[in-house]
PDB file of N, CA, C and O and ligand atoms in Angstrom:
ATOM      1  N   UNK A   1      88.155 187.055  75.047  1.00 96.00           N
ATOM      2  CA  UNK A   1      89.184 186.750  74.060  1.00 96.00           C
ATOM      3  C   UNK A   1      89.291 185.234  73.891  1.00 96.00           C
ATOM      4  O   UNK A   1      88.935 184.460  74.779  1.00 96.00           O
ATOM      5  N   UNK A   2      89.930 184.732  72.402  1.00 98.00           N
ATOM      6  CA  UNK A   2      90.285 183.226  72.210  1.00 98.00           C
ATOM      7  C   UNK A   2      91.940 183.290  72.868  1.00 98.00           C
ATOM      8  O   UNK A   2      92.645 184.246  73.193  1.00 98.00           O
ATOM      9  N   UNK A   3      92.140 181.989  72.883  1.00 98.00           N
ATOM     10  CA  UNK A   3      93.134 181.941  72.757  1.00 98.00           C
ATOM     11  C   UNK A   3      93.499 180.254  71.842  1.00 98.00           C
ATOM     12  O   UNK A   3      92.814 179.236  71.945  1.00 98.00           O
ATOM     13  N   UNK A   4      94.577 180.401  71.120  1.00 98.00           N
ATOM     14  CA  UNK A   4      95.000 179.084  70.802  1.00 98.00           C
ATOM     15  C   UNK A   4      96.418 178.970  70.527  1.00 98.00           C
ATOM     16  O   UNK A   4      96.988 179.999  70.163  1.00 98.00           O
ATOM     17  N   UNK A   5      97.059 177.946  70.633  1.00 98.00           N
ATOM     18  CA  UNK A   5      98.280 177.121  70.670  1.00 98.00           C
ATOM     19  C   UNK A   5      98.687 176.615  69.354  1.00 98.00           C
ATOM     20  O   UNK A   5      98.047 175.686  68.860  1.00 98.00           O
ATOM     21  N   UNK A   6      99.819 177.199  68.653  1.00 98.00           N
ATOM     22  CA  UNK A   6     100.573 176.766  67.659  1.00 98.00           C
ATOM     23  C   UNK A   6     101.619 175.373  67.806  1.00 98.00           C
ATOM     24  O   UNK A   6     102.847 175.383  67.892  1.00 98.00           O
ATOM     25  N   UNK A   7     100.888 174.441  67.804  1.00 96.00           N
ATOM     26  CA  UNK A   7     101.436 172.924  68.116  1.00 96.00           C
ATOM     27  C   UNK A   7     103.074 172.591  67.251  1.00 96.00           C
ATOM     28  O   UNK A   7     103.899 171.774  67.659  1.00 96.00           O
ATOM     29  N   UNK A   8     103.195 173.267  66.276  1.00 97.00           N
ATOM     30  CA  UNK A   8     104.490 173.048  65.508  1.00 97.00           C
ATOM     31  C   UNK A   8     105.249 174.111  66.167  1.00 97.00           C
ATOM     32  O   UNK A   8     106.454 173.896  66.038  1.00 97.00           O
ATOM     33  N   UNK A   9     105.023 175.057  66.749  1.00 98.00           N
ATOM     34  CA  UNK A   9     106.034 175.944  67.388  1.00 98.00           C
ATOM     35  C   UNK A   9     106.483 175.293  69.146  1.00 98.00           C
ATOM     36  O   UNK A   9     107.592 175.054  69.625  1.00 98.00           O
ATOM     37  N   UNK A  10     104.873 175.147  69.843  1.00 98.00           N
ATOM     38  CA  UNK A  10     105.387 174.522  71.266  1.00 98.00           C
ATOM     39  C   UNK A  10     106.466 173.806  71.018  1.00 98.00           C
ATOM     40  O   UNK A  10     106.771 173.074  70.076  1.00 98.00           O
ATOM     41  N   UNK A  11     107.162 174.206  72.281  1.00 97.00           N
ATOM     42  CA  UNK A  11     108.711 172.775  72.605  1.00 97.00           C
ATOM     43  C   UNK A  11     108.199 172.408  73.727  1.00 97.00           C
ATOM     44  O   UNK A  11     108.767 171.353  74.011  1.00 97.00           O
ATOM     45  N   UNK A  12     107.093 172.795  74.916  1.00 97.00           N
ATOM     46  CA  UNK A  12     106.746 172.626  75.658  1.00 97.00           C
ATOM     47  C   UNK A  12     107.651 173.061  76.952  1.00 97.00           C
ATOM     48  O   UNK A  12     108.058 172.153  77.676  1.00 97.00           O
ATOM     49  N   UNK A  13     107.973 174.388  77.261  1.00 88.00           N
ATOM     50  CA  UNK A  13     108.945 174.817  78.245  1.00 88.00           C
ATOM     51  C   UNK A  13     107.800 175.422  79.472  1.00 88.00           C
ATOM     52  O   UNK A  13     108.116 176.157  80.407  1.00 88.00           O
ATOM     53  N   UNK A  14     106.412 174.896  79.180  1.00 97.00           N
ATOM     54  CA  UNK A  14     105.391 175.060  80.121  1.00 97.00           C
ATOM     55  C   UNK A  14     105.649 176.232  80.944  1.00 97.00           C
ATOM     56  O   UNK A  14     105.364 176.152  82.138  1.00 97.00           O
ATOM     57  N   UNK A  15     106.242 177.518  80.394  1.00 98.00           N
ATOM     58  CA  UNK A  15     105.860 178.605  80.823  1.00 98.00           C
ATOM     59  C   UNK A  15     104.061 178.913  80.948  1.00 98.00           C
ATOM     60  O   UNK A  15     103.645 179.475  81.961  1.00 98.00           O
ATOM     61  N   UNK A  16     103.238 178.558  80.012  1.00 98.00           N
ATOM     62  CA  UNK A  16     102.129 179.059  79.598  1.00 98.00           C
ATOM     63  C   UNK A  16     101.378 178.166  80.996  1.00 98.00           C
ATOM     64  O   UNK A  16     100.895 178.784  81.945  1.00 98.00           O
ATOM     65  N   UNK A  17     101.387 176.710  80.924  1.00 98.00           N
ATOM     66  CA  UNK A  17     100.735 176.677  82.120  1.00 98.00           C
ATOM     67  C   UNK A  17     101.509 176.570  83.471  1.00 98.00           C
ATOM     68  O   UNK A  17     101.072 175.891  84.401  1.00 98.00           O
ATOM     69  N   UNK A  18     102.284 177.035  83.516  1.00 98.00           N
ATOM     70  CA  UNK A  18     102.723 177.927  84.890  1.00 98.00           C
ATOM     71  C   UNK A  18     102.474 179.123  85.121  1.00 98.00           C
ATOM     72  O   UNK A  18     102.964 179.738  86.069  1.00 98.00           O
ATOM     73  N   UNK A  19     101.666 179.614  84.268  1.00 98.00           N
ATOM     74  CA  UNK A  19     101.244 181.200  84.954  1.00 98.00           C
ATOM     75  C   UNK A  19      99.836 181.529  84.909  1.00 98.00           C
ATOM     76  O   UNK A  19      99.232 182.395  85.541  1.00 98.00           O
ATOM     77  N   UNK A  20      99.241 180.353  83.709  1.00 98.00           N
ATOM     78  CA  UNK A  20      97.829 180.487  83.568  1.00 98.00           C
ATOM     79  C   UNK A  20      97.648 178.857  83.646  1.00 98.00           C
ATOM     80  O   UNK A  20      97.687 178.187  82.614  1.00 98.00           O
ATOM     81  N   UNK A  21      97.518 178.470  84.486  1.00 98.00           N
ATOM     82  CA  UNK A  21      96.802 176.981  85.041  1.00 98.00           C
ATOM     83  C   UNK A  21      95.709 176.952  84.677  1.00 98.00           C
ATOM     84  O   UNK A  21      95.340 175.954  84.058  1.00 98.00           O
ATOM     85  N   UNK A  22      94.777 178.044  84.928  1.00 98.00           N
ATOM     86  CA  UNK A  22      92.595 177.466  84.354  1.00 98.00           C
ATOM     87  C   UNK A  22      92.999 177.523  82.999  1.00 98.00           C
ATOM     88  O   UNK A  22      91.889 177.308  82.512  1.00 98.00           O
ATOM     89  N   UNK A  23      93.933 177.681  81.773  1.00 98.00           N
ATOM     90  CA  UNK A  23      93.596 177.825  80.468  1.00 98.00           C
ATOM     91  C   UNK A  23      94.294 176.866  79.941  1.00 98.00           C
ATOM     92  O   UNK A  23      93.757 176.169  79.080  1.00 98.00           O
ATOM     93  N   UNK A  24      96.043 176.543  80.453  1.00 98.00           N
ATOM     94  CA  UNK A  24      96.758 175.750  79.985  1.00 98.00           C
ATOM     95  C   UNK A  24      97.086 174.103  80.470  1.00 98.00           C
ATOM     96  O   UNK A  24      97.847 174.061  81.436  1.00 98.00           O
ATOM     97  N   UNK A  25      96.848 173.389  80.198  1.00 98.00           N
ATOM     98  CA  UNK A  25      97.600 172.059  80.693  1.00 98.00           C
ATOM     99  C   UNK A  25      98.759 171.582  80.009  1.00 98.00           C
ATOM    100  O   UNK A  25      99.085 172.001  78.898  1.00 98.00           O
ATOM    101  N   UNK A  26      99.455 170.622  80.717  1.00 98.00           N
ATOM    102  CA  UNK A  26     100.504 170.215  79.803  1.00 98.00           C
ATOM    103  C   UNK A  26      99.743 168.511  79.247  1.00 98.00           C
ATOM    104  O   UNK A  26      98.779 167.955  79.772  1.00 98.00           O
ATOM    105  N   UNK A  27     100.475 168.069  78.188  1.00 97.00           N
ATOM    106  CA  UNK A  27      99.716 166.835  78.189  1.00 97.00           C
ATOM    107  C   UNK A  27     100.772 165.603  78.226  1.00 97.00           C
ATOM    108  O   UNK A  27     101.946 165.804  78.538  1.00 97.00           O
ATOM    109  N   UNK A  28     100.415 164.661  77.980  1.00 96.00           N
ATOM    110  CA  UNK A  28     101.330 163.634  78.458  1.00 96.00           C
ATOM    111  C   UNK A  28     103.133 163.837  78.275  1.00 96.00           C
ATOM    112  O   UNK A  28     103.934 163.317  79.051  1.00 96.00           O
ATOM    113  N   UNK A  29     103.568 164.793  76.953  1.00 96.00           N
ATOM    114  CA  UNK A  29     104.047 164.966  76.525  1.00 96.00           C
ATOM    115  C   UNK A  29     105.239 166.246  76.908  1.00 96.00           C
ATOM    116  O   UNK A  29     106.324 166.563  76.420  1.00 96.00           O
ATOM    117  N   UNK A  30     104.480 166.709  77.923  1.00 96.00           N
ATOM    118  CA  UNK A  30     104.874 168.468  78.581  1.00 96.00           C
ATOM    119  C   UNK A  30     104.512 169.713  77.289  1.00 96.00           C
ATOM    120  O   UNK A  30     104.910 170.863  77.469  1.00 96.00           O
ATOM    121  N   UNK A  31     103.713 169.337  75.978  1.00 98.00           N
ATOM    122  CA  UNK A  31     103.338 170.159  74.938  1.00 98.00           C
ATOM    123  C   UNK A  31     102.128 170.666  75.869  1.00 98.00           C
ATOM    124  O   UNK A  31     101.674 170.032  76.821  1.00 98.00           O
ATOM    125  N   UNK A  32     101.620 172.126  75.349  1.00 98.00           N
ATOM    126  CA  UNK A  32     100.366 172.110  76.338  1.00 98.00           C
ATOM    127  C   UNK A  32      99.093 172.179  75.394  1.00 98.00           C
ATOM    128  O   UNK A  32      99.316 171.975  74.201  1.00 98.00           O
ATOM    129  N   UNK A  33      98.141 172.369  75.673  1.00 98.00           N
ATOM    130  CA  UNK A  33      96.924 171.742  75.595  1.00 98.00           C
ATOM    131  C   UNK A  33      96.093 173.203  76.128  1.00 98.00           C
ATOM    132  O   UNK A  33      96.344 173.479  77.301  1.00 98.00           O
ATOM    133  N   UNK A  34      95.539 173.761  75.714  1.00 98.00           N
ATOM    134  CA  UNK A  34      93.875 175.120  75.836  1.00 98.00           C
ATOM    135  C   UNK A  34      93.030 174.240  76.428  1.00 98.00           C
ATOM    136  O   UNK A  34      92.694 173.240  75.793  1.00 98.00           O
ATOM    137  N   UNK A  35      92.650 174.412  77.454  1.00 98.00           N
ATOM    138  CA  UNK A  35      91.355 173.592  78.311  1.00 98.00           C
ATOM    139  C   UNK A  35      90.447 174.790  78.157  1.00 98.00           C
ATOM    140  O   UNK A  35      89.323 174.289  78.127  1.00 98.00           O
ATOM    141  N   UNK A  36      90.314 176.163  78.038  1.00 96.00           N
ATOM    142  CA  UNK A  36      89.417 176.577  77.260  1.00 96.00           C
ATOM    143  C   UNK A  36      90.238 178.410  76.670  1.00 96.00           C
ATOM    144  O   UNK A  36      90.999 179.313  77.015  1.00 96.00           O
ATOM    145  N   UNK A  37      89.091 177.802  75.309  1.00 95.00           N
ATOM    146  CA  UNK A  37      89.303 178.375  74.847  1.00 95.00           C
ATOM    147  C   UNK A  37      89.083 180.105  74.405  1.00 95.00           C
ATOM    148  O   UNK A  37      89.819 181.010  74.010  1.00 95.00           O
ATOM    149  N   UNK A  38      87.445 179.918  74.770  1.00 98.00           N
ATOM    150  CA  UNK A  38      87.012 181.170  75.088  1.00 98.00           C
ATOM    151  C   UNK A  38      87.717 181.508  76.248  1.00 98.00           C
ATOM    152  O   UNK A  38      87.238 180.789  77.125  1.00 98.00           O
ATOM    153  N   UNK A  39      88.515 182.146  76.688  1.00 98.00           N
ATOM    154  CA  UNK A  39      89.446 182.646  78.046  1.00 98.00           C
ATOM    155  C   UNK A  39      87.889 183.696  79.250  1.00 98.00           C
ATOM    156  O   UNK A  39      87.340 184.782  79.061  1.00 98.00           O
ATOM    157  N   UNK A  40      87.724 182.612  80.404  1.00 97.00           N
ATOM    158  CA  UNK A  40      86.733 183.836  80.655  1.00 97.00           C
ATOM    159  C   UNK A  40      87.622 185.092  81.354  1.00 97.00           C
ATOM    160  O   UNK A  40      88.780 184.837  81.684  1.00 97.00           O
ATOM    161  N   UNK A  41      87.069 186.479  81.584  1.00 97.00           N
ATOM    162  CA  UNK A  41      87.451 187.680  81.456  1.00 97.00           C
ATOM    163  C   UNK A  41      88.857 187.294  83.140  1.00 97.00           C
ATOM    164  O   UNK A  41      89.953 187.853  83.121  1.00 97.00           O
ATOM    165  N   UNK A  42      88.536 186.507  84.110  1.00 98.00           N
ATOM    166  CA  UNK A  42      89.484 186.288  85.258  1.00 98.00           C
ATOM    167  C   UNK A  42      90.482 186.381  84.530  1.00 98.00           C
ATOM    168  O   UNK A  42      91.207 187.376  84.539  1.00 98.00           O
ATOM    169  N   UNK A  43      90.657 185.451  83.853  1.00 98.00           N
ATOM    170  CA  UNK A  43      91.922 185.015  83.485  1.00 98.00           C
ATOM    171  C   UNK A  43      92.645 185.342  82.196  1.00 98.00           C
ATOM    172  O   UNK A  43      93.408 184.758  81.426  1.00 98.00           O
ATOM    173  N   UNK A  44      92.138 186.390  82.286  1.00 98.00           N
ATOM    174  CA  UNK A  44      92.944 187.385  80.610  1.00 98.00           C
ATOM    175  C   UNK A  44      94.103 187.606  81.118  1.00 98.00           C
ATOM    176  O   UNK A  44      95.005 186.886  80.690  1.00 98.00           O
ATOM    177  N   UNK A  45      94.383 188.426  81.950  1.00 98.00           N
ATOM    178  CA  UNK A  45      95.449 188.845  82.327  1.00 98.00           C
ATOM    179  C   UNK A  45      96.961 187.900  82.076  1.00 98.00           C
ATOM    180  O   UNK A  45      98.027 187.995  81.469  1.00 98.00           O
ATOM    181  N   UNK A  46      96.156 186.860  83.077  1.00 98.00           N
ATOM    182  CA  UNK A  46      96.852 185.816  83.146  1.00 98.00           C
ATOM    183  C   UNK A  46      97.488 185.214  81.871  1.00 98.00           C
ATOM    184  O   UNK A  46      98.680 184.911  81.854  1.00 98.00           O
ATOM    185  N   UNK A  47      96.577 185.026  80.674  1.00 98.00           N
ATOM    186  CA  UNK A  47      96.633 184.652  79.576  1.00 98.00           C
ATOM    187  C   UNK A  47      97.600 185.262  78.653  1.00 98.00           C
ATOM    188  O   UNK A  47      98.445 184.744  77.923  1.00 98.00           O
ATOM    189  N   UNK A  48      97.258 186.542  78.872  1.00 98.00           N
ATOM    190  CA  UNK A  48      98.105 187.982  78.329  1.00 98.00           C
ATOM    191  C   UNK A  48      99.414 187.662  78.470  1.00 98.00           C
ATOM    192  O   UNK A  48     100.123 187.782  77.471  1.00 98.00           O
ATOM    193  N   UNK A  49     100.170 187.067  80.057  1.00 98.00           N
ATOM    194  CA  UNK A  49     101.104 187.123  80.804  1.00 98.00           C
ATOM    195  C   UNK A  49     101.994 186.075  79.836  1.00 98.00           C
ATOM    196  O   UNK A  49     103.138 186.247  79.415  1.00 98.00           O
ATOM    197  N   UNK A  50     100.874 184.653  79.568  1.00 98.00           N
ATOM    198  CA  UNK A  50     101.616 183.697  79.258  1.00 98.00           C
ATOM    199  C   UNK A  50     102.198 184.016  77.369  1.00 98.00           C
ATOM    200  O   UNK A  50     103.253 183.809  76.768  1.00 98.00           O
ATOM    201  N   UNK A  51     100.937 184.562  77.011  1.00 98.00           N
ATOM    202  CA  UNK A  51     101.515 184.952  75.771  1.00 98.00           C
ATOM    203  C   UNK A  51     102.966 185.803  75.436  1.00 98.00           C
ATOM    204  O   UNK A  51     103.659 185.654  74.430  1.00 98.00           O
ATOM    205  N   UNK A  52     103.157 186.508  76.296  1.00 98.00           N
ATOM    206  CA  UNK A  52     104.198 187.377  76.276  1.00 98.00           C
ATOM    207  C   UNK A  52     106.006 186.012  76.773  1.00 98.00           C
ATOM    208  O   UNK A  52     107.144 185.757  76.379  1.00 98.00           O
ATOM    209  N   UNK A  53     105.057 185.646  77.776  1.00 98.00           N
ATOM    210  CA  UNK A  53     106.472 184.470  77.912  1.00 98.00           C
ATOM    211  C   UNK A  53     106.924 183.472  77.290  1.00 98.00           C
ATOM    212  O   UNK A  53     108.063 183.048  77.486  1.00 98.00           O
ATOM    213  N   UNK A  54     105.990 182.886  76.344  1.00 98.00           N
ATOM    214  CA  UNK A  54     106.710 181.856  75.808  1.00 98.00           C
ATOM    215  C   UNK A  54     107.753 181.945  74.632  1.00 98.00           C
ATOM    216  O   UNK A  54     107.650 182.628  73.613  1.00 98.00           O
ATOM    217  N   UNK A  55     108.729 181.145  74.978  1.00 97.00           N
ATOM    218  CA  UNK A  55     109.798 181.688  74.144  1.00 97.00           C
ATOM    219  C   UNK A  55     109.542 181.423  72.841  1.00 97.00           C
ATOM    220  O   UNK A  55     110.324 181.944  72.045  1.00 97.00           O
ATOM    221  N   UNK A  56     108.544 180.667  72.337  1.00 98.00           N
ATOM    222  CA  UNK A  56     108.000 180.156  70.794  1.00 98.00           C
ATOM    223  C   UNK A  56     107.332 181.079  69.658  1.00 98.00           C
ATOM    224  O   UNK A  56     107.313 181.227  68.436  1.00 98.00           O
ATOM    225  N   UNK A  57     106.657 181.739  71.156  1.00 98.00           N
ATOM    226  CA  UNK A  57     105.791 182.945  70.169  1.00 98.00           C
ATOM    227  C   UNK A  57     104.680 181.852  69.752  1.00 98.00           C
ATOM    228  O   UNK A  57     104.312 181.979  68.584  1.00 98.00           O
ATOM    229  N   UNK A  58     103.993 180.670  70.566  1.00 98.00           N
ATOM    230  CA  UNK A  58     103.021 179.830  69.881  1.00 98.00           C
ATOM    231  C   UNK A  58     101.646 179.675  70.818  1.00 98.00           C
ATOM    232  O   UNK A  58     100.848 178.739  70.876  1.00 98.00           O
ATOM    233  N   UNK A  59     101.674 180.979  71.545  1.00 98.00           N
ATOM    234  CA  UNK A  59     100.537 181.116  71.980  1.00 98.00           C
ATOM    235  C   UNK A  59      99.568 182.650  71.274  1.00 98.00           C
ATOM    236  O   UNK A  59      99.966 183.812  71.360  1.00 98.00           O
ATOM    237  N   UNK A  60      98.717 182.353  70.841  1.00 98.00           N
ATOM    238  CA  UNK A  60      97.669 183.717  69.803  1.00 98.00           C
ATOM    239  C   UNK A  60      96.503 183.746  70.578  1.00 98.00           C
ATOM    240  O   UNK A  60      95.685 182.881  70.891  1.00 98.00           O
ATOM    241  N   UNK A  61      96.652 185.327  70.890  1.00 98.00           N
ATOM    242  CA  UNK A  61      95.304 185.401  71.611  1.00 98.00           C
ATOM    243  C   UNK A  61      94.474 186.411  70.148  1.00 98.00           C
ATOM    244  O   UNK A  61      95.026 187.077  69.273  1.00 98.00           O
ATOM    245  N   UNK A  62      93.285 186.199  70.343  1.00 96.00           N
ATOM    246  CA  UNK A  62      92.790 186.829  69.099  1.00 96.00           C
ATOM    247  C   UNK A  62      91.267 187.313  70.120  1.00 96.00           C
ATOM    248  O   UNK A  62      90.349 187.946  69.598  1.00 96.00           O
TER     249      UNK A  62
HETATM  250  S1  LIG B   1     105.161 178.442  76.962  1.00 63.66           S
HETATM  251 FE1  LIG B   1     104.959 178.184  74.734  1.00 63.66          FE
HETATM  252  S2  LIG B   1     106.457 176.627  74.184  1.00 63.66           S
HETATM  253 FE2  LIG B   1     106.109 176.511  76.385  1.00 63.66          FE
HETATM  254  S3  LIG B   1     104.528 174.960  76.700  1.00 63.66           S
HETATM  255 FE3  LIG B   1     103.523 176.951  76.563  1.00 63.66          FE
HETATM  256  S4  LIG B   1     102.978 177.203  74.383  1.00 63.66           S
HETATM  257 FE4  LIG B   1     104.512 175.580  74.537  1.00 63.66          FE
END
């Protein structure tokens, strides 16, 4: 699966990389940042997890 980050929705409440660390970073800013994008298959779950938590609705897994 992809995943990508809706930058006008993040507020940066870094739910996403607190539960999926290999996919999300925060960046200077606490907005986060896809370090990759192709999600490999480990860390779907994980990915899955963060999509469901953020309160923005600005994470799309496709
Ligand atoms: S959980 Fe959502 S709003 Fe928070 S940093 Fe991640 S993408 Fe941004």
């Amino acid at each position: 699966v992809k995943v990508t980050i809706d930058k006008g929705l993040c507020s940066g409440h870094g739910r996403c990389y607190a539960l999926a660390p290999e996919v999300f970073e925060p960046d200077e800013d606490g907005f986060s940042v896809v370090t990759q994008q192709d999600v490999p298959s480990a860390f779907e779950a994980a990915v899955r997890l963060a999509e469901q938590n953020c309160p923005e609705g600005a994470v799309t897994i496709s």
